[in-house]
Amino acid sequence: MVLESWRRPSGGNMHWFNMKHTLLLSFVTFKMLEWTSVMLPLWSLMAYALILASCYWFGFVACRWVKRYKLATTIASYKKAVVITGCDSSGSNMLARKLATERGFQVLATFTNPGSSEAQRLSKIPNIDVIEMDSTNEESCSRARELIERKVEASGNYLWAIVCCENSCGTAEIEWQDMSSIQRIVDVNIVGTIRTVKTFIPNLRKTKGRIVIATSVLGQLSVQGLVVYSMTKAALTSFAEGLRREMQVWDVDVCTVQLSDPDCDSKMIRRSEEEFSQRVAIADDVREDYGREYFGEFFRSMSRFSERFLDAQPNAAIDVLTHAVTTVWPEVHYRSSDWTRHLINTALDYAPTEVIDLYLEKLLEKNFVPNAISKA
């Protein structure tokens, strides 16, 4: 538990704390190696420089891990309120329940439709208030902020964190999509998140709070059929990175949690396929060039990708989001996945483009071509 008088070492105040402890551990490690120089070939200046650099890197990694995961305590939930957006989805809903019931935060869960059955069930849980908010609408965000401020003040609390989880996803190749569907994804995922964060920044500056933004592994790995979605998540990562630097002077933490997209599951793909079959905006020549068989194989391929690459279980994501909200020293970037997916995703970060393309081909099993090409 962290006392209210605790000076939280975040933002710009972290630099000397990091450097001091890293250098200490690096120096101790270096001296231990120096004392064993009789047995080790450390006679040349280049060897000494290499060992010193290795020691510094070891000290940096070790100190960072110990500080953030072994020594870091949990923020006290006393008098703290958390806003969670996009609670229409199961993941955000579970996070709201966990922070309210297990951690004791006052949770303000936003819904685009507060009259839904899920919103009604959530409103019956102690410490949770359901708020109507449409992040794509400026007036709706302003009304939500006023209502949240009144509820938080009435409870004797203050706004500690905002967790941006609102999400819109759909699958189709770019040529098949109309601009309205593309605009919808951009409005919700990018513009809506920016509008929400901008709305609550004045409150978080006063309380030295925290901003947590849910991004996606697809923001680093753009996949056919999910190009627009991947673009929006990459944009959110860039937005959070710049915002973090702007907020350091106010001692406000900004971090991202890279999810494995339980929202882009097979149910979403089937829904996209149904919407696509009813879409009349696709030109006849485009339909003819691709062919009905290509469309069917495409959606089956996307289902295989979802099952093999994306994680449909939100529990790991909930734990990581909870850590981002409640720890004294949050990470700048989190990645929620099991260790196998984590290793694969990390390897893909550094892999050549040709290797990534080959890996995606294996996942998608794309052994079909458009009708116009097969006839050529």
Tab-separated table of C-alpha atoms in Angstrom:
chain	number	residue	atom	x	y	z
A	1	MET	CA	0.000	0.000	0.000
A	2	VAL	CA	1.280	3.457	-0.885
A	3	LEU	CA	0.696	6.322	1.499
A	4	GLU	CA	-0.928	9.486	0.212
A	5	SER	CA	2.239	11.416	1.086
A	6	TRP	CA	4.364	9.132	-1.115
A	7	ARG	CA	6.226	11.132	-3.752
A	8	ARG	CA	5.638	8.952	-6.769
A	9	PRO	CA	8.930	8.781	-8.725
A	10	SER	CA	7.612	9.002	-12.249
A	11	GLY	CA	7.939	11.236	-15.288
A	12	GLY	CA	11.001	13.476	-15.325
A	13	ASN	CA	11.857	12.588	-11.713
A	14	MET	CA	12.769	9.027	-12.703
A	15	HIS	CA	15.972	9.776	-14.609
A	16	TRP	CA	18.386	10.182	-11.675
A	17	PHE	CA	16.752	7.287	-9.816
A	18	ASN	CA	17.380	4.979	-12.774
A	19	MET	CA	20.919	6.194	-13.453
A	20	LYS	CA	22.079	6.006	-9.836
A	21	HIS	CA	21.056	2.416	-9.230
A	22	THR	CA	22.066	1.227	-12.670
A	23	LEU	CA	25.579	2.637	-12.317
A	24	LEU	CA	25.928	1.124	-8.842
A	25	LEU	CA	25.037	-2.373	-10.018
A	26	SER	CA	27.173	-1.951	-13.141
A	27	PHE	CA	30.185	-0.888	-11.067
A	28	VAL	CA	29.832	-3.804	-8.656
A	29	THR	CA	29.572	-6.280	-11.529
A	30	PHE	CA	32.571	-4.729	-13.279
A	31	LYS	CA	34.723	-4.866	-10.131
A	32	MET	CA	33.861	-8.524	-9.626
A	33	LEU	CA	35.019	-9.261	-13.163
A	34	GLU	CA	38.132	-7.156	-12.640
A	35	TRP	CA	39.079	-9.120	-9.520
A	36	THR	CA	38.970	-12.300	-11.579
A	37	SER	CA	41.109	-10.811	-14.361
A	38	VAL	CA	43.806	-13.376	-13.673
A	39	MET	CA	41.541	-16.032	-15.146
A	40	LEU	CA	39.839	-13.869	-17.778
A	41	PRO	CA	41.431	-12.251	-20.868
A	42	LEU	CA	40.711	-8.647	-19.854
A	43	TRP	CA	44.079	-7.141	-20.689
A	44	SER	CA	43.233	-5.016	-23.703
A	45	LEU	CA	41.412	-1.695	-23.499
A	46	MET	CA	38.828	-2.921	-26.004
A	47	ALA	CA	38.024	-5.949	-23.849
A	48	TYR	CA	37.599	-3.698	-20.791
A	49	ALA	CA	35.276	-1.402	-22.735
A	50	LEU	CA	33.217	-4.348	-23.961
A	51	ILE	CA	32.877	-5.794	-20.467
A	52	LEU	CA	31.945	-2.393	-19.017
A	53	ALA	CA	29.254	-1.909	-21.658
A	54	SER	CA	27.914	-5.403	-20.972
A	55	CYS	CA	27.874	-4.723	-17.234
A	56	TYR	CA	26.016	-1.467	-17.739
A	57	TRP	CA	23.416	-3.185	-19.913
A	58	PHE	CA	23.028	-5.966	-17.350
A	59	GLY	CA	22.662	-3.407	-14.576
A	60	PHE	CA	20.073	-1.446	-16.522
A	61	VAL	CA	17.934	-4.493	-17.317
A	62	ALA	CA	18.261	-6.038	-13.856
A	63	CYS	CA	17.513	-2.810	-11.980
A	64	ARG	CA	14.565	-2.010	-14.203
A	65	TRP	CA	13.034	-5.454	-13.773
A	66	VAL	CA	13.583	-5.613	-9.997
A	67	LYS	CA	12.290	-2.087	-9.478
A	68	ARG	CA	9.152	-2.457	-11.583
A	69	TYR	CA	8.139	-6.005	-10.683
A	70	LYS	CA	9.738	-6.987	-7.369
A	71	LEU	CA	10.093	-3.751	-5.404
A	72	ALA	CA	7.186	-1.787	-6.839
A	73	THR	CA	4.201	-1.636	-4.538
A	74	THR	CA	0.573	-1.227	-5.488
A	75	ILE	CA	-1.086	2.160	-5.602
A	76	ALA	CA	-3.615	2.615	-2.810
A	77	SER	CA	-7.138	2.688	-4.211
A	78	TYR	CA	-8.277	4.974	-1.385
A	79	LYS	CA	-10.069	8.044	-2.804
A	80	LYS	CA	-9.159	7.119	-6.381
A	81	ALA	CA	-11.503	6.857	-9.363
A	82	VAL	CA	-10.794	5.234	-12.722
A	83	VAL	CA	-12.578	5.897	-16.022
A	84	ILE	CA	-12.737	2.902	-18.375
A	85	THR	CA	-14.043	3.506	-21.879
A	86	GLY	CA	-15.584	0.981	-24.240
A	87	CYS	CA	-17.129	-1.239	-21.580
A	88	ASP	CA	-19.496	-2.614	-24.227
A	89	SER	CA	-16.712	-5.140	-24.940
A	90	SER	CA	-16.086	-8.111	-22.653
A	91	GLY	CA	-12.470	-7.214	-21.868
A	92	SER	CA	-13.203	-3.688	-20.626
A	93	ASN	CA	-16.181	-5.040	-18.721
A	94	MET	CA	-14.013	-7.572	-16.904
A	95	LEU	CA	-11.429	-4.892	-16.096
A	96	ALA	CA	-14.122	-2.678	-14.569
A	97	ARG	CA	-15.334	-5.535	-12.379
A	98	LYS	CA	-11.819	-6.405	-11.226
A	99	LEU	CA	-10.762	-2.857	-10.344
A	100	ALA	CA	-14.019	-2.226	-8.472
A	101	THR	CA	-14.475	-5.498	-6.588
A	102	GLU	CA	-10.910	-6.739	-6.055
A	103	ARG	CA	-8.970	-3.462	-5.874
A	104	GLY	CA	-11.568	-1.096	-4.419
A	105	PHE	CA	-11.403	1.704	-7.001
A	106	GLN	CA	-14.404	3.787	-7.905
A	107	VAL	CA	-14.936	2.795	-11.537
A	108	LEU	CA	-16.775	4.918	-14.068
A	109	ALA	CA	-17.556	2.616	-16.981
A	110	THR	CA	-18.575	4.285	-20.230
A	111	PHE	CA	-21.078	2.731	-22.644
A	112	THR	CA	-22.394	3.998	-25.939
A	113	ASN	CA	-25.670	2.324	-24.942
A	114	PRO	CA	-26.148	2.516	-21.150
A	115	GLY	CA	-29.515	0.814	-21.494
A	116	SER	CA	-27.985	-2.473	-22.651
A	117	SER	CA	-28.350	-5.564	-20.495
A	118	GLU	CA	-24.597	-5.688	-19.819
A	119	ALA	CA	-24.575	-2.065	-18.681
A	120	GLN	CA	-27.506	-2.721	-16.367
A	121	ARG	CA	-25.759	-5.719	-14.801
A	122	LEU	CA	-22.559	-3.741	-14.332
A	123	SER	CA	-24.381	-0.831	-12.682
A	124	LYS	CA	-25.549	-3.146	-9.870
A	125	ILE	CA	-21.976	-3.865	-8.767
A	126	PRO	CA	-20.714	-1.713	-5.855
A	127	ASN	CA	-18.168	0.999	-6.758
A	128	ILE	CA	-19.224	1.027	-10.425
A	129	ASP	CA	-21.112	3.855	-12.134
A	130	VAL	CA	-22.298	3.459	-15.713
A	131	ILE	CA	-21.784	6.561	-17.853
A	132	GLU	CA	-23.129	7.213	-21.331
A	133	MET	CA	-20.374	8.406	-23.645
A	134	ASP	CA	-19.807	8.299	-27.382
A	135	SER	CA	-16.143	9.083	-28.021
A	136	THR	CA	-16.917	10.099	-31.603
A	137	ASN	CA	-19.139	12.948	-30.384
A	138	GLU	CA	-17.689	16.084	-28.768
A	139	GLU	CA	-20.859	16.995	-26.875
A	140	SER	CA	-21.240	13.472	-25.521
A	141	CYS	CA	-17.685	13.547	-24.140
A	142	SER	CA	-18.259	16.945	-22.512
A	143	ARG	CA	-21.483	15.766	-20.863
A	144	ALA	CA	-19.768	12.601	-19.674
A	145	ARG	CA	-16.919	14.589	-18.142
A	146	GLU	CA	-19.330	16.839	-16.230
A	147	LEU	CA	-21.251	13.825	-14.927
A	148	ILE	CA	-18.064	12.001	-13.960
A	149	GLU	CA	-16.738	15.048	-12.106
A	150	ARG	CA	-19.985	15.308	-10.129
A	151	LYS	CA	-20.002	11.613	-9.229
A	152	VAL	CA	-16.332	11.597	-8.245
A	153	GLU	CA	-16.719	14.737	-6.137
A	154	ALA	CA	-19.847	13.376	-4.464
A	155	SER	CA	-17.915	10.250	-3.488
A	156	GLY	CA	-15.072	12.299	-2.017
A	157	ASN	CA	-12.610	10.850	-4.535
A	158	TYR	CA	-10.449	12.226	-7.334
A	159	LEU	CA	-9.797	11.014	-10.872
A	160	TRP	CA	-6.678	8.857	-10.861
A	161	ALA	CA	-6.595	7.131	-14.241
A	162	ILE	CA	-8.317	6.759	-17.573
A	163	VAL	CA	-8.142	3.496	-19.505
A	164	CYS	CA	-8.967	3.870	-23.201
A	165	CYS	CA	-10.284	0.546	-24.502
A	166	GLU	CA	-12.898	1.637	-27.024
A	167	ASN	CA	-12.373	-0.368	-30.177
A	168	SER	CA	-13.818	-0.880	-33.649
A	169	CYS	CA	-12.674	-3.688	-35.922
A	170	GLY	CA	-13.724	-5.127	-39.256
A	171	THR	CA	-12.080	-7.310	-41.865
A	172	ALA	CA	-12.069	-6.819	-45.631
A	173	GLU	CA	-9.510	-5.880	-48.240
A	174	ILE	CA	-9.175	-2.163	-48.924
A	175	GLU	CA	-10.696	-2.315	-52.407
A	176	TRP	CA	-13.887	-3.865	-51.039
A	177	GLN	CA	-14.510	-1.309	-48.290
A	178	ASP	CA	-16.496	1.869	-48.662
A	179	MET	CA	-15.079	5.023	-47.109
A	180	SER	CA	-17.822	5.193	-44.485
A	181	SER	CA	-16.717	1.897	-42.896
A	182	ILE	CA	-13.073	3.010	-42.990
A	183	GLN	CA	-14.012	6.357	-41.462
A	184	ARG	CA	-15.911	4.598	-38.672
A	185	ILE	CA	-12.864	2.583	-37.603
A	186	VAL	CA	-10.639	5.677	-37.737
A	187	ASP	CA	-13.169	7.776	-35.802
A	188	VAL	CA	-13.498	5.263	-32.975
A	189	ASN	CA	-9.935	3.985	-32.672
A	190	ILE	CA	-7.928	7.154	-33.335
A	191	VAL	CA	-10.055	10.292	-33.138
A	192	GLY	CA	-12.253	8.916	-30.357
A	193	THR	CA	-9.281	7.957	-28.211
A	194	ILE	CA	-7.604	11.332	-28.721
A	195	ARG	CA	-10.846	13.142	-27.912
A	196	THR	CA	-11.350	11.097	-24.748
A	197	VAL	CA	-7.792	11.652	-23.523
A	198	LYS	CA	-7.924	15.360	-24.325
A	199	THR	CA	-11.199	15.673	-22.416
A	200	PHE	CA	-9.746	14.329	-19.165
A	201	ILE	CA	-6.169	15.663	-19.296
A	202	PRO	CA	-7.019	18.732	-17.131
A	203	ASN	CA	-8.288	16.441	-14.358
A	204	LEU	CA	-5.277	14.128	-14.550
A	205	ARG	CA	-2.792	17.017	-14.483
A	206	LYS	CA	-4.194	18.123	-11.133
A	207	THR	CA	-3.985	14.652	-9.591
A	208	LYS	CA	-0.733	13.516	-11.274
A	209	GLY	CA	-2.689	10.561	-12.572
A	210	ARG	CA	-2.268	8.044	-15.330
A	211	ILE	CA	-3.354	7.405	-18.933
A	212	VAL	CA	-3.496	3.812	-20.183
A	213	ILE	CA	-4.165	3.235	-23.886
A	214	ALA	CA	-5.011	-0.197	-25.282
A	215	THR	CA	-3.231	-0.848	-28.581
A	216	SER	CA	-2.735	-4.047	-30.558
A	217	VAL	CA	-0.077	-6.453	-31.739
A	218	LEU	CA	-1.542	-5.791	-35.192
A	219	GLY	CA	-0.260	-2.233	-34.895
A	220	GLN	CA	3.224	-3.659	-35.512
A	221	LEU	CA	2.165	-6.414	-37.898
A	222	SER	CA	-0.149	-5.172	-40.626
A	223	VAL	CA	-2.146	-8.073	-42.041
A	224	GLN	CA	-4.205	-8.211	-45.209
A	225	GLY	CA	-7.868	-7.711	-44.461
A	226	LEU	CA	-7.037	-5.780	-41.281
A	227	VAL	CA	-5.049	-2.956	-42.855
A	228	VAL	CA	-7.222	-0.098	-41.584
A	229	TYR	CA	-7.399	-1.577	-38.101
A	230	SER	CA	-3.618	-2.116	-38.007
A	231	MET	CA	-3.074	1.465	-39.162
A	232	THR	CA	-5.210	2.875	-36.347
A	233	LYS	CA	-3.402	0.855	-33.685
A	234	ALA	CA	-0.001	1.920	-34.996
A	235	ALA	CA	-1.205	5.517	-34.844
A	236	LEU	CA	-2.287	5.059	-31.216
A	237	THR	CA	1.164	3.787	-30.265
A	238	SER	CA	2.756	6.860	-31.831
A	239	PHE	CA	0.191	9.113	-30.150
A	240	ALA	CA	0.876	7.604	-26.722
A	241	GLU	CA	4.648	7.887	-27.185
A	242	GLY	CA	4.495	11.599	-27.935
A	243	LEU	CA	1.851	12.268	-25.282
A	244	ARG	CA	4.023	10.557	-22.670
A	245	ARG	CA	6.823	13.025	-23.348
A	246	GLU	CA	4.429	15.971	-23.179
A	247	MET	CA	2.959	14.795	-19.866
A	248	GLN	CA	6.288	14.153	-18.116
A	249	VAL	CA	6.478	17.746	-16.925
A	250	TRP	CA	3.107	17.245	-15.172
A	251	ASP	CA	4.199	13.929	-13.642
A	252	VAL	CA	1.416	12.109	-15.512
A	253	ASP	CA	2.274	8.584	-16.660
A	254	VAL	CA	1.197	7.458	-20.136
A	255	CYS	CA	1.532	3.811	-21.114
A	256	THR	CA	0.255	1.471	-23.788
A	257	VAL	CA	-0.909	-2.119	-23.433
A	258	GLN	CA	-0.477	-4.135	-26.609
A	259	LEU	CA	-3.347	-6.616	-26.663
A	260	SER	CA	-3.663	-9.776	-28.728
A	261	ASP	CA	-7.038	-8.596	-29.982
A	262	PRO	CA	-9.784	-10.776	-28.511
A	263	ASP	CA	-12.177	-8.404	-30.347
A	264	CYS	CA	-10.843	-9.581	-33.740
A	265	ASP	CA	-11.982	-13.154	-33.173
A	266	SER	CA	-13.861	-15.580	-35.385
A	267	LYS	CA	-17.206	-14.061	-34.351
A	268	MET	CA	-16.116	-10.664	-35.664
A	269	ILE	CA	-14.922	-12.263	-38.904
A	270	ARG	CA	-18.246	-14.055	-39.405
A	271	ARG	CA	-20.053	-10.785	-38.749
A	272	SER	CA	-17.830	-9.023	-41.286
A	273	GLU	CA	-18.562	-11.763	-43.820
A	274	GLU	CA	-22.311	-11.347	-43.306
A	275	GLU	CA	-22.037	-7.575	-43.694
A	276	PHE	CA	-19.908	-8.040	-46.800
A	277	SER	CA	-22.447	-10.372	-48.424
A	278	GLN	CA	-25.109	-7.684	-47.974
A	279	ARG	CA	-22.920	-4.855	-49.243
A	280	VAL	CA	-23.970	-3.459	-52.592
A	281	ALA	CA	-21.356	-0.708	-52.899
A	282	ILE	CA	-18.762	-3.015	-54.487
A	283	ALA	CA	-18.569	-2.474	-58.227
A	284	ASP	CA	-19.626	-5.348	-60.457
A	285	ASP	CA	-16.264	-5.452	-62.224
A	286	VAL	CA	-14.484	-5.768	-58.858
A	287	ARG	CA	-16.722	-8.671	-57.835
A	288	GLU	CA	-16.091	-10.333	-61.170
A	289	ASP	CA	-12.307	-9.861	-61.015
A	290	TYR	CA	-12.063	-11.428	-57.560
A	291	GLY	CA	-14.794	-14.039	-57.890
A	292	ARG	CA	-17.138	-15.524	-55.312
A	293	GLU	CA	-14.704	-18.330	-54.468
A	294	TYR	CA	-11.974	-15.810	-53.572
A	295	PHE	CA	-14.268	-13.974	-51.165
A	296	GLY	CA	-15.213	-17.194	-49.385
A	297	GLU	CA	-11.610	-18.395	-49.132
A	298	PHE	CA	-10.518	-14.991	-47.863
A	299	PHE	CA	-12.816	-15.067	-44.828
A	300	ARG	CA	-11.899	-18.686	-44.069
A	301	SER	CA	-8.251	-17.657	-44.230
A	302	MET	CA	-8.863	-14.791	-41.796
A	303	SER	CA	-10.599	-17.191	-39.396
A	304	ARG	CA	-7.520	-19.423	-39.428
A	305	PHE	CA	-5.292	-16.422	-38.746
A	306	SER	CA	-7.469	-15.366	-35.810
A	307	GLU	CA	-7.387	-18.829	-34.253
A	308	ARG	CA	-3.633	-19.293	-34.690
A	309	PHE	CA	-2.203	-15.845	-34.011
A	310	LEU	CA	-4.653	-13.865	-31.880
A	311	ASP	CA	-5.478	-14.621	-28.265
A	312	ALA	CA	-9.212	-14.944	-27.647
A	313	GLN	CA	-8.734	-15.256	-23.863
A	314	PRO	CA	-8.839	-11.809	-22.218
A	315	ASN	CA	-7.548	-12.867	-18.777
A	316	ALA	CA	-3.899	-12.093	-19.527
A	317	ALA	CA	-4.881	-8.707	-20.940
A	318	ILE	CA	-6.926	-7.912	-17.822
A	319	ASP	CA	-3.970	-8.713	-15.553
A	320	VAL	CA	-1.631	-6.495	-17.572
A	321	LEU	CA	-4.133	-3.619	-17.699
A	322	THR	CA	-4.597	-3.932	-13.938
A	323	HIS	CA	-0.830	-3.755	-13.402
A	324	ALA	CA	-0.625	-0.661	-15.608
A	325	VAL	CA	-3.293	1.078	-13.517
A	326	THR	CA	-2.201	0.007	-10.036
A	327	THR	CA	1.608	-0.243	-9.925
A	328	VAL	CA	3.772	2.597	-8.628
A	329	TRP	CA	6.184	2.302	-11.566
A	330	PRO	CA	4.314	1.399	-14.747
A	331	GLU	CA	6.023	0.241	-17.908
A	332	VAL	CA	5.955	2.522	-20.935
A	333	HIS	CA	4.819	-0.342	-23.189
A	334	TYR	CA	3.154	-3.570	-22.098
A	335	ARG	CA	2.543	-6.660	-24.195
A	336	SER	CA	-0.189	-9.031	-23.026
A	337	SER	CA	0.329	-12.561	-24.285
A	338	ASP	CA	1.583	-15.933	-23.122
A	339	TRP	CA	5.317	-16.563	-23.299
A	340	THR	CA	5.200	-18.379	-26.649
A	341	ARG	CA	3.302	-15.576	-28.371
A	342	HIS	CA	5.525	-13.054	-26.638
A	343	LEU	CA	8.656	-14.683	-28.070
A	344	ILE	CA	7.108	-14.892	-31.542
A	345	ASN	CA	5.976	-11.260	-31.497
A	346	THR	CA	9.360	-10.085	-30.237
A	347	ALA	CA	11.135	-12.059	-32.970
A	348	LEU	CA	8.819	-10.552	-35.587
A	349	ASP	CA	9.790	-7.064	-34.376
A	350	TYR	CA	13.332	-7.675	-35.641
A	351	ALA	CA	12.731	-10.148	-38.470
A	352	PRO	CA	13.325	-9.197	-42.129
A	353	THR	CA	10.254	-8.387	-44.190
A	354	GLU	CA	10.663	-11.572	-46.231
A	355	VAL	CA	10.557	-13.704	-43.078
A	356	ILE	CA	7.444	-11.921	-41.814
A	357	ASP	CA	5.705	-12.391	-45.168
A	358	LEU	CA	6.539	-16.096	-45.159
A	359	TYR	CA	5.267	-16.466	-41.590
A	360	LEU	CA	1.960	-14.787	-42.446
A	361	GLU	CA	1.555	-16.964	-45.537
A	362	LYS	CA	1.875	-20.046	-43.344
A	363	LEU	CA	-0.695	-18.705	-40.882
A	364	LEU	CA	-3.183	-17.622	-43.524
A	365	GLU	CA	-2.646	-20.617	-45.823
A	366	LYS	CA	-3.441	-18.315	-48.713
A	367	ASN	CA	-3.379	-20.735	-51.641
A	368	PHE	CA	-6.048	-18.963	-53.675
A	369	VAL	CA	-5.898	-16.177	-56.260
A	370	PRO	CA	-8.460	-13.787	-57.755
A	371	ASN	CA	-10.607	-15.037	-60.597
A	372	ALA	CA	-9.057	-12.595	-63.094
A	373	ILE	CA	-5.552	-13.944	-62.411
A	374	SER	CA	-6.505	-17.617	-62.547
A	375	LYS	CA	-8.098	-17.090	-65.966
A	376	ALA	CA	-5.145	-15.145	-67.356
